[in-house]
Coordinates of C-alpha atoms in Angstrom, one line a residue:
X1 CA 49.7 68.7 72.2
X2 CA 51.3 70.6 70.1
X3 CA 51.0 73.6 72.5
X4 CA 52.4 71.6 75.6
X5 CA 55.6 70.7 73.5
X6 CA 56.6 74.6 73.1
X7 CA 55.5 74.9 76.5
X8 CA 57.9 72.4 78.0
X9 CA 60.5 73.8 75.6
X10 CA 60.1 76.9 76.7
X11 CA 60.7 75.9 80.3
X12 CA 64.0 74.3 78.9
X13 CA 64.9 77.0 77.7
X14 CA 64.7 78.9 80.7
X15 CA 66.1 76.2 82.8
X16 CA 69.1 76.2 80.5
X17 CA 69.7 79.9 81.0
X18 CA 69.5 79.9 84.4
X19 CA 72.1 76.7 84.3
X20 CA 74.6 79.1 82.0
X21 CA 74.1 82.2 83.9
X22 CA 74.5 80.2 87.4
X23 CA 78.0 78.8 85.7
X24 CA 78.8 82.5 84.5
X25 CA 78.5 83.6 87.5
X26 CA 80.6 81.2 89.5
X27 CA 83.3 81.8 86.8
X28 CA 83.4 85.4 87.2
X29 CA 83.0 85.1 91.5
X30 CA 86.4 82.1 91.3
X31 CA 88.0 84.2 88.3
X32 CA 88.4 87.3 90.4
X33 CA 90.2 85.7 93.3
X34 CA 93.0 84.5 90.5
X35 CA 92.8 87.3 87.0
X36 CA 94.8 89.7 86.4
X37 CA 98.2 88.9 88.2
X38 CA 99.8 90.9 85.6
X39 CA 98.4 94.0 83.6
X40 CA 99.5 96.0 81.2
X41 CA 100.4 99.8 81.2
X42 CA 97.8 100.9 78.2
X43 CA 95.1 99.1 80.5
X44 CA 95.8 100.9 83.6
X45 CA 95.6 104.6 81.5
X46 CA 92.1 103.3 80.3
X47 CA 91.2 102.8 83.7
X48 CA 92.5 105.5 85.3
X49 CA 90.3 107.7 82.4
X50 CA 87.4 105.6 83.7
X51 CA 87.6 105.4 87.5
X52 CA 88.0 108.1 90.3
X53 CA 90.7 106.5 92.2
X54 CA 90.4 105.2 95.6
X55 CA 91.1 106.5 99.2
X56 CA 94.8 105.9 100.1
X57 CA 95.5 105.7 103.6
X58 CA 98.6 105.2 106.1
X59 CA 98.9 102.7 108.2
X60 CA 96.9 104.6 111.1
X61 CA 93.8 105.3 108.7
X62 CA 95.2 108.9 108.2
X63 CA 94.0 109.7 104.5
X64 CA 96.9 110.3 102.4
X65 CA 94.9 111.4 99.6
X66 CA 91.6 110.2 97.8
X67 CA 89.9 110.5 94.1
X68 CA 87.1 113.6 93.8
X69 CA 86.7 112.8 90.1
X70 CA 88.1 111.1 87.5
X71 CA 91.3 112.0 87.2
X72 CA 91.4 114.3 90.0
X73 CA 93.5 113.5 93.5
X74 CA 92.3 115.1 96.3
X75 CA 95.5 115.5 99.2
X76 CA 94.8 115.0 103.0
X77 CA 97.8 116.1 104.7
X78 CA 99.3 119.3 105.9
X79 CA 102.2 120.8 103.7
X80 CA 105.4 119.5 105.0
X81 CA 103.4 115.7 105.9
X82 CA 102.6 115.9 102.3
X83 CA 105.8 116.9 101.0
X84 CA 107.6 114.2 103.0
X85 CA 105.5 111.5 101.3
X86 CA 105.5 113.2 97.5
X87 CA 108.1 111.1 95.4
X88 CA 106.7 108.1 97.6
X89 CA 103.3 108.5 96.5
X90 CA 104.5 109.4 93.2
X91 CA 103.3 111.8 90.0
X92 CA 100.0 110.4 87.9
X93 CA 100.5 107.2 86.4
X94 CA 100.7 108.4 82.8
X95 CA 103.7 110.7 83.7
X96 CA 105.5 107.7 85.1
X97 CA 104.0 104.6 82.6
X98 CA 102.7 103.6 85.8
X99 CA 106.1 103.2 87.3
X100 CA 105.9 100.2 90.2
X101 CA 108.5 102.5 92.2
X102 CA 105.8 104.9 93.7
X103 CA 102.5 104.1 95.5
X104 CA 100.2 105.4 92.3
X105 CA 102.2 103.2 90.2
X106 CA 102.3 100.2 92.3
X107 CA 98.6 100.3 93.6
X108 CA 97.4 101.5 90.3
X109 CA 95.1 98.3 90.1
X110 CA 93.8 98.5 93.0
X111 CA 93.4 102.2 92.7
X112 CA 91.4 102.5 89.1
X113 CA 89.5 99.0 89.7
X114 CA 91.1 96.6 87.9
X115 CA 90.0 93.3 89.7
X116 CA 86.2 95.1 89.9
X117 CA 86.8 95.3 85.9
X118 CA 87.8 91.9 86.2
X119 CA 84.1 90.3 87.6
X120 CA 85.1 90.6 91.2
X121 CA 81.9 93.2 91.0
X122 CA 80.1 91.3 88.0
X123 CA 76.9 92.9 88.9
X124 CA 78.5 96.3 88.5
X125 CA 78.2 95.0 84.8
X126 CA 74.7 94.6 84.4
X127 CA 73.7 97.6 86.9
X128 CA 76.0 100.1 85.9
X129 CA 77.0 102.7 88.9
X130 CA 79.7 105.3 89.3
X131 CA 82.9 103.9 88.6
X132 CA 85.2 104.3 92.5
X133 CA 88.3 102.1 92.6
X134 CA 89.6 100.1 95.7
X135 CA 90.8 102.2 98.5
X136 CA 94.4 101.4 99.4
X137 CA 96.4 101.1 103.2
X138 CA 99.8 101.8 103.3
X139 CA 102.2 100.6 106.1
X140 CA 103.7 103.7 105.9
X141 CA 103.3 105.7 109.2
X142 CA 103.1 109.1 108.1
X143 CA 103.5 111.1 111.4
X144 CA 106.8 109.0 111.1
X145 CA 107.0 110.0 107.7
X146 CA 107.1 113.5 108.9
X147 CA 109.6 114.2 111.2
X148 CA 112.0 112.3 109.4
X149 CA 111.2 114.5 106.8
X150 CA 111.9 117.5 109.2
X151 CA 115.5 116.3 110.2
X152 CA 117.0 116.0 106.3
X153 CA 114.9 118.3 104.4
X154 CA 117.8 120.6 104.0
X155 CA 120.2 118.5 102.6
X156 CA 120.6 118.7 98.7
X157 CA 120.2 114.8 98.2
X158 CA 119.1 112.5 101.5
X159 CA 117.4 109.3 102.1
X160 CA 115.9 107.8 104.9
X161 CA 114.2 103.8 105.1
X162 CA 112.9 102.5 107.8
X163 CA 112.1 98.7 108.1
X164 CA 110.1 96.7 110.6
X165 CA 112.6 93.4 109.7
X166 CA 110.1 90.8 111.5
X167 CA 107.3 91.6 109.2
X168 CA 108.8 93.1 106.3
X169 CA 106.8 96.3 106.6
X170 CA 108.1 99.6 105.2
X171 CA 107.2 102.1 107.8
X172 CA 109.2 105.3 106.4
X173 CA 110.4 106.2 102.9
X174 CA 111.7 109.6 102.9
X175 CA 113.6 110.9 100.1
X176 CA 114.8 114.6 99.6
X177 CA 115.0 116.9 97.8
X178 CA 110.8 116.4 97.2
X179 CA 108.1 118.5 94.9
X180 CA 104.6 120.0 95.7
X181 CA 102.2 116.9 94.8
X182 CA 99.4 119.0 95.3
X183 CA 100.0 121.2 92.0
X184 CA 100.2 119.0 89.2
X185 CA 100.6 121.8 86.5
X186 CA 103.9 122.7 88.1
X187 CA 105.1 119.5 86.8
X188 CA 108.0 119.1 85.1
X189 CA 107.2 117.1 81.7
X190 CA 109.6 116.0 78.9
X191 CA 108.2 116.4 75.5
X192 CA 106.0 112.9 75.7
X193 CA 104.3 114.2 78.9
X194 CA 106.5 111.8 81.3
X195 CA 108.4 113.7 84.7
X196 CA 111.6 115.5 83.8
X197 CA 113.6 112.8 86.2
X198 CA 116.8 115.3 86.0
X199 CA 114.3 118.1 87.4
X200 CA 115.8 119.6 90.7
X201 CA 117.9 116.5 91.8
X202 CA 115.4 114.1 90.7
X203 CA 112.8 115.1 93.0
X204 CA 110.3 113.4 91.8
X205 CA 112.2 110.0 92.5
X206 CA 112.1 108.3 95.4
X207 CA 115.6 107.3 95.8
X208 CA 115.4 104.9 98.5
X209 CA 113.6 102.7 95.9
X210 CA 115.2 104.1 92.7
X211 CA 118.5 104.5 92.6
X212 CA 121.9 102.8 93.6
X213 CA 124.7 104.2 95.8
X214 CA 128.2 103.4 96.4
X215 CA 127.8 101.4 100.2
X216 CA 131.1 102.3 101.9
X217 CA 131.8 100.2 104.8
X218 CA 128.2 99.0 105.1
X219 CA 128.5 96.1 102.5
X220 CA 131.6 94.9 105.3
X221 CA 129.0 92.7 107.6
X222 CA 127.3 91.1 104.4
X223 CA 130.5 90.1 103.1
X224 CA 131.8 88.5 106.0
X225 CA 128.6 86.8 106.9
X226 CA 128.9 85.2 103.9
X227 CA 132.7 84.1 104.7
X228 CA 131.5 82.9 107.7
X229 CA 128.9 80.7 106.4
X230 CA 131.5 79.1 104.0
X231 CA 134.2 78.7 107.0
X232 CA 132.5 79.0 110.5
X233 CA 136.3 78.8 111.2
X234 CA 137.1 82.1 110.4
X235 CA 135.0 83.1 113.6
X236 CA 138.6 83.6 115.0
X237 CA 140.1 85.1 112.0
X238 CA 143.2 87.5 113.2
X239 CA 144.6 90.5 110.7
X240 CA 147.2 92.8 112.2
X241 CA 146.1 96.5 110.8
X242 CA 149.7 97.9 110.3
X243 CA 152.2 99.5 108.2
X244 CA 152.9 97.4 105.5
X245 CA 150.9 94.7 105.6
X246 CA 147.9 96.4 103.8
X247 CA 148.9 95.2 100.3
X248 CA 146.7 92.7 98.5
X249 CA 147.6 91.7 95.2
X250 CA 149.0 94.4 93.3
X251 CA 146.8 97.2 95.5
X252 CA 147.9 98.9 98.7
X253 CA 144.5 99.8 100.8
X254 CA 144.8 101.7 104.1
X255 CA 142.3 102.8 106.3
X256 CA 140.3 105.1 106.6
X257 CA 142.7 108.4 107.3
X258 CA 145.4 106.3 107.4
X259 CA 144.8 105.0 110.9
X260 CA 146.3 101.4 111.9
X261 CA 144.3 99.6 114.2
X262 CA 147.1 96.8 115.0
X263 CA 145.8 93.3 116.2
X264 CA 142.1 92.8 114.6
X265 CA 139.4 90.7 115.5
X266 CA 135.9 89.5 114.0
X267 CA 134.4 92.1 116.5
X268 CA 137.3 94.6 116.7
X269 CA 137.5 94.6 112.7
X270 CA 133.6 95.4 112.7
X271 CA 133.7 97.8 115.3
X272 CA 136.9 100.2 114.3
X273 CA 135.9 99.2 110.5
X274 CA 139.4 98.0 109.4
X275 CA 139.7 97.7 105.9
X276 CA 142.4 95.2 106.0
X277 CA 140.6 93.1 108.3
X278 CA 137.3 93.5 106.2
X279 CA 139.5 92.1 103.1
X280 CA 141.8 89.7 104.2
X281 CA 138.9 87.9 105.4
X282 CA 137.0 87.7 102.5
X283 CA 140.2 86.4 100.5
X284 CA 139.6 83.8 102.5
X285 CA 137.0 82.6 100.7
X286 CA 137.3 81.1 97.3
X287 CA 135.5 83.4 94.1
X288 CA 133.1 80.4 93.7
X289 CA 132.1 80.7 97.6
X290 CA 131.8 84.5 97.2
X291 CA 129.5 84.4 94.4
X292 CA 127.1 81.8 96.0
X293 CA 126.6 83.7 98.7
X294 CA 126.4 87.1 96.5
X295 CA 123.1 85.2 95.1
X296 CA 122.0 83.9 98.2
X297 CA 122.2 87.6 99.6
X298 CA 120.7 88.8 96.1
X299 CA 123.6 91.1 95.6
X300 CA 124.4 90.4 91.6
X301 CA 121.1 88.8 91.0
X302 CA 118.0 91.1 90.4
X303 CA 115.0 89.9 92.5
X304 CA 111.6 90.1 91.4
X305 CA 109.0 90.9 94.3
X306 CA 105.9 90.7 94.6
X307 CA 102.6 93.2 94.6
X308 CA 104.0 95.6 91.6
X309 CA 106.8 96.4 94.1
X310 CA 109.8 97.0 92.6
X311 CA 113.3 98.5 93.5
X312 CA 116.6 98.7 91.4
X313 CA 118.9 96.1 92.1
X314 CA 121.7 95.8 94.1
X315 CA 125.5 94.8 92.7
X316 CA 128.6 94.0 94.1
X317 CA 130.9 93.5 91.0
X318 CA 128.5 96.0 88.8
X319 CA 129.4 96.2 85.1
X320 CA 132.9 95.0 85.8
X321 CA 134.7 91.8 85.5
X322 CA 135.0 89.2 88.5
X323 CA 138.8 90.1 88.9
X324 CA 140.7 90.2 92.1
X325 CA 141.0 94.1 91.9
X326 CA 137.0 94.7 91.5
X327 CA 136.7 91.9 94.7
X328 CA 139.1 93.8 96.9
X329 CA 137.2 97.0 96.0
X330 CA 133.7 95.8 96.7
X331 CA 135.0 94.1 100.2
X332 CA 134.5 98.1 101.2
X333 CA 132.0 98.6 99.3
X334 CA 134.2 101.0 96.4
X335 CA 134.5 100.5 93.2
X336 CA 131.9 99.1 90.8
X337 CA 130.0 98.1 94.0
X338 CA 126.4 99.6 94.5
X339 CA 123.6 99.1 96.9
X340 CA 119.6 100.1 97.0
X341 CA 118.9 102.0 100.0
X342 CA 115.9 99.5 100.6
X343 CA 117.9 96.4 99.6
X344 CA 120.7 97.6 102.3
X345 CA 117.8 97.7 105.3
X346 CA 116.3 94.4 104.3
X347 CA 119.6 93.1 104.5
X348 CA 120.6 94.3 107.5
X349 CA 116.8 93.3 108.3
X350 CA 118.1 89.9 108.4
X351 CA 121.3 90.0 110.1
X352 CA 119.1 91.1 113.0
X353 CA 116.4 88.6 112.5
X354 CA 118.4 85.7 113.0
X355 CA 119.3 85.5 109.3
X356 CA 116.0 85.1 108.1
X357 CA 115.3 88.4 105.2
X358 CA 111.2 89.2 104.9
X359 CA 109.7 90.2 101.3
X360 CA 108.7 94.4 101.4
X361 CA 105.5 95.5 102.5
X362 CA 104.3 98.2 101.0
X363 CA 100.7 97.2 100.7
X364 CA 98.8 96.5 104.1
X365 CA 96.9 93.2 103.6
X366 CA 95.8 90.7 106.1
X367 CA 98.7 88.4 105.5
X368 CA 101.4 91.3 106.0
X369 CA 103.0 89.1 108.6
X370 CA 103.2 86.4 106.4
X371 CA 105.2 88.0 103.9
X372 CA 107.7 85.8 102.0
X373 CA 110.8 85.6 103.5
X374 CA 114.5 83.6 102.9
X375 CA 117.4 82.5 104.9
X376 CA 120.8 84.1 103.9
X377 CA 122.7 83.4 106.3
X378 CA 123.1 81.1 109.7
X379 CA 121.3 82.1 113.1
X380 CA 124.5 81.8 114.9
X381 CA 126.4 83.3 112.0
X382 CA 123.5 86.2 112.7
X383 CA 124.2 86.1 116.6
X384 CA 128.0 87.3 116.2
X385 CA 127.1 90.2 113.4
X386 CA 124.7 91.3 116.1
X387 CA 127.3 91.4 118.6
X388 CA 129.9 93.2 116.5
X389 CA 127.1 95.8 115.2
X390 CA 126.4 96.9 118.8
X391 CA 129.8 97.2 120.2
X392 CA 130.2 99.7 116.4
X393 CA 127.6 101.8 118.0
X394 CA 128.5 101.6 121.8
X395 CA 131.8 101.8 121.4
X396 CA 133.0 101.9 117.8
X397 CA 132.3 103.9 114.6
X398 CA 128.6 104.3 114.9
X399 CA 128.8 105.9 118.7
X400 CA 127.4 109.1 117.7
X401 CA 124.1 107.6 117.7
X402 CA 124.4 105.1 120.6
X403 CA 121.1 105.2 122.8
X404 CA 122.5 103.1 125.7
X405 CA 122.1 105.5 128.3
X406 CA 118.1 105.5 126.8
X407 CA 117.8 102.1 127.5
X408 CA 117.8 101.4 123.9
X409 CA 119.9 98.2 122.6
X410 CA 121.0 99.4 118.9
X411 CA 123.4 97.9 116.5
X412 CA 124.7 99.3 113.3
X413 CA 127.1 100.2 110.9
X414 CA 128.3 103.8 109.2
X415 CA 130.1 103.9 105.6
X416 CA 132.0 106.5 104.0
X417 CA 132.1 105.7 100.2
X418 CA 134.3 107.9 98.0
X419 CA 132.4 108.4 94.9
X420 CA 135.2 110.9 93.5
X421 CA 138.4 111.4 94.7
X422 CA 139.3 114.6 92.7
X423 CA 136.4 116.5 93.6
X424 CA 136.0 114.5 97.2
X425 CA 132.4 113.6 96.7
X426 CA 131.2 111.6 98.9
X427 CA 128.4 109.4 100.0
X428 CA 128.2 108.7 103.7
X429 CA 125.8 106.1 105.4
X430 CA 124.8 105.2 109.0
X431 CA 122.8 101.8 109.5
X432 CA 121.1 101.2 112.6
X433 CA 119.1 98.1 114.0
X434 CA 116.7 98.9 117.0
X435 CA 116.6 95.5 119.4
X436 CA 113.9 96.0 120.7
X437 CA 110.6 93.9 120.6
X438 CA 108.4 96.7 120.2
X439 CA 110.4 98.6 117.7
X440 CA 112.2 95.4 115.4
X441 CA 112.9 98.2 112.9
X442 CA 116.0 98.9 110.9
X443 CA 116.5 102.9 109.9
X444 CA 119.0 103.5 106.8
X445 CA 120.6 107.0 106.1
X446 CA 122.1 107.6 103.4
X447 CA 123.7 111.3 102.4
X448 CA 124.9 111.5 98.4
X449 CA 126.7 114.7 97.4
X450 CA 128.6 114.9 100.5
X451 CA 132.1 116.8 100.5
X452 CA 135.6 115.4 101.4
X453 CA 135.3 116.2 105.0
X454 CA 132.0 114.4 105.6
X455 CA 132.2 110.8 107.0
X456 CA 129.6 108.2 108.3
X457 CA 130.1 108.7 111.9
X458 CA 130.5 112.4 111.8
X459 CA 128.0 113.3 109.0
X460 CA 125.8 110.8 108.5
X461 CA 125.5 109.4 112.8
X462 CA 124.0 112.6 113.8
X463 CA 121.3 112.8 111.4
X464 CA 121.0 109.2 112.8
X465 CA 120.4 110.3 116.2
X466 CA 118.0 112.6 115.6
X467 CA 116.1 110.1 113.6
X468 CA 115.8 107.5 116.2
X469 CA 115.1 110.2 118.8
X470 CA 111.8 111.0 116.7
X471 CA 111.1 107.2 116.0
X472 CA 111.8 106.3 120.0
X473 CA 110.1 109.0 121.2
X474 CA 107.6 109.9 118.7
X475 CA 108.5 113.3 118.7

């Protein structure tokens, strides 16, 4: 008897284990779907001393680079491929504190095997095996990449985004001056071992995501979008561009090189970008109208994305107070006004999608083209920026990259921002928006360090040309 007690106890026993071990189990199989949405920096270093990273890849399967070891990066491409993606894919994570502006930063978890770490591999646990993180797939196009690369790589201090604004997807992210990822012990390291981010123009950053520039004219179609959502009266909105009537408040504001542009349309104003047109218009609208849509828009109101992307925030009063002298200065884009190269396309992203602004891609997943996205503005609000945008490039401001004899319908904007008017700095700009389905992208170029002479159109359009020459013709 005595021996058939232990005997059915032992069989409990048994049972029981396989009951807790069953529930383990399904714990750690639904916990790995949901842990981990945040983690912290001193966990990814641990990791990254324990894992060889993962394969990253472009959006074509092109290897970007891969993990030989722990520690050690292995890099795929040919020099200039490689250099054009550097301050994209970033320096190690422990020179950056795993910064969420680069690649290694942002897809450090994936990367090093956090969510294996966190029982989405439970069995690695019991049956121990060398530790290989997740591979990672960019929707970064690197032949893109490239020969964008190619066109600005000798300006001092260039940017280049390209967009796909229907998905969200960023396709190119070039930003130059840029540093040889392939020999880490040329790095340039402050005294706690983190990237020198003064080193050579800040070549390790990439700009388009980390850093802020004075917009120029380009903020002009956001700012009257919004007006025209709060009055869809103000579609026939008339300014007369000439002498003395280009005082508002207590400033006088001319144009740009003094020119008068006379009687001045919604599509006219756009097109010759009139200054006086761009803010009499706004004035129009009252401060509490102007800041609702500056939220809607997510221009003075940081947004937080999703994925580890991040991107510094754009502004449109900045630092300074909400006076009438700050608004007229932002209405073209001067003053305390600043704008993220990224946050500029995405914008424009949505004036050409109908109003409707996707969430970045960065990250290739399955759901890429159900990426979040928001409504900032009116479809039909949308439809008359769109027609104003093309006639800047057929016939306005932007014609210096006009692709009409291509076949190609493209809308856009250039900007000339004066960052310093006793030394003439400059930084010029040239938006374009390709409307075409197969190519729904938005390119951004932006030129800092520009001097006096330099203009969007004339600076800033070429470069533009020859960038949508190599994205039309993938050449």
């Amino acid at each position: 008897m005595k021996w058939k007690k232990n005997h059915r106890r032992g069989y409990s026993c048994i049972l029981l284990a396989i009951i807790m071990i069953g529930g383990i189990t399904l714990f750690f199989e639904r916990a790995g779907s949901s842990f981990g949405r945040t983690v912290s920096t001193s966990l990814l270093f641990k990791l990254a001393d324990s894992y060889q990273a993962g394969t990253i890849y472009d959006r074509n399967k092109t290897v970007i680079g891969r993990g030989v070891e722990v520690g050690k990066m292995e890099w795929g491409l040919e020099a200039d491929a490689m250099d054009a993606c550097s301050n994209l894919i970033g320096t190690p994570i422990q020179t950056t504190f795993a910064s969420s502006y680069t690649v290694l930063g942002m897809a450090a978890p994936n990367l090093y095997g956090y969510y294996q770490n966190r029982f989405t591999n439970w069995k690695d646990w019991l049956f121990p095996r060398k530790r290989i993180g997740d591979d990672v797939t960019l929707t970064i196009d690197c032949a893109m990449q490239e020969e964008i690369y190619k066109t600005i790589k000798n300006f001092s201090n260039a940017c280049v985004t390209v967009i796909n604004y229907k998905t969200g997807e960023i396709l190119a992210m070039v930003s130059v001056p840029t540093f040889d990822i392939r020999d880490e012990e040329a790095l340039q390291l402050d005294e706690n071992g983190v990237i020198d981010a003064s080193y050579n123009n800040s070549a390790y950053i990439n700009k388009n995501l980390h850093a802020t520039y004075m917009p120029g004219s380009t903020i002009k179609p956001i700012l009257l979008a919004i007006a025209l959502d709060a009055h869809p009266e103000l579609k026939d909105f008339v300014y007369i561009c000439e002498e003395g009537n280009h005082t508002f408040g207590n400033m006088t504001i001319d144009c740009f090189d003094g020119e008068f542009h006379r009687k001045m349309n919604l599509n006219d104003g756009i097109r010759l970008s009139c200054n006086g047109f761009a803010i009499a218009m706004s004035l129009e609208m009252s401060e509490e109208e102007l800041e609702e849509g500056l939220k809607r828009w997510e221009l003075d109101a940081a947004k937080q994305y999703e994925n580890r992307f991040a991107c510094d925030s754009s502004s449109f009063y900045g630092k300074g107070e909400h006076s009438q002298v700050n608004r007229i200065l932002g209405s073209i884009g001067q003053g305390n006004c600043r704008v993220n190269i990224y946050e500029l396309s995405s914008m424009y992203g949505a004036i050409f999608f109908n109003g409707i602004r996707k969430d970045p891609v960065l990250i290739q997943t399955e759901n890429n083209t159900n990426s979040k996205e928001t409504i900032v503005c009116t479809e039909e609000t949308a439809k008359k920026l769109q027609k104003a945008l093309i006639s800047v490039v057929e016939e306005g401001t932007g014609a210096s990259y006009c692709m009409k004899e291509e076949g190609i319908t493209i809308g856009g904007k250039t900007g000339t921002a004066d960052v310093n008017l006793e030394t003439g700095e400059r930084t010029v700009w040239a938006v374009a928006g390709i409307l075409e389905e197969d190519m729904p992208y938005v390119v951004t170029v932006c030129l800092a360090d520009q001097g006096k002479e330099a203009s969007g159109g004339t600076t800033a359009g070429p470069v533009m040309k020859e960038v949508l020459k190599k994205i039309v013709y993938k050449r």
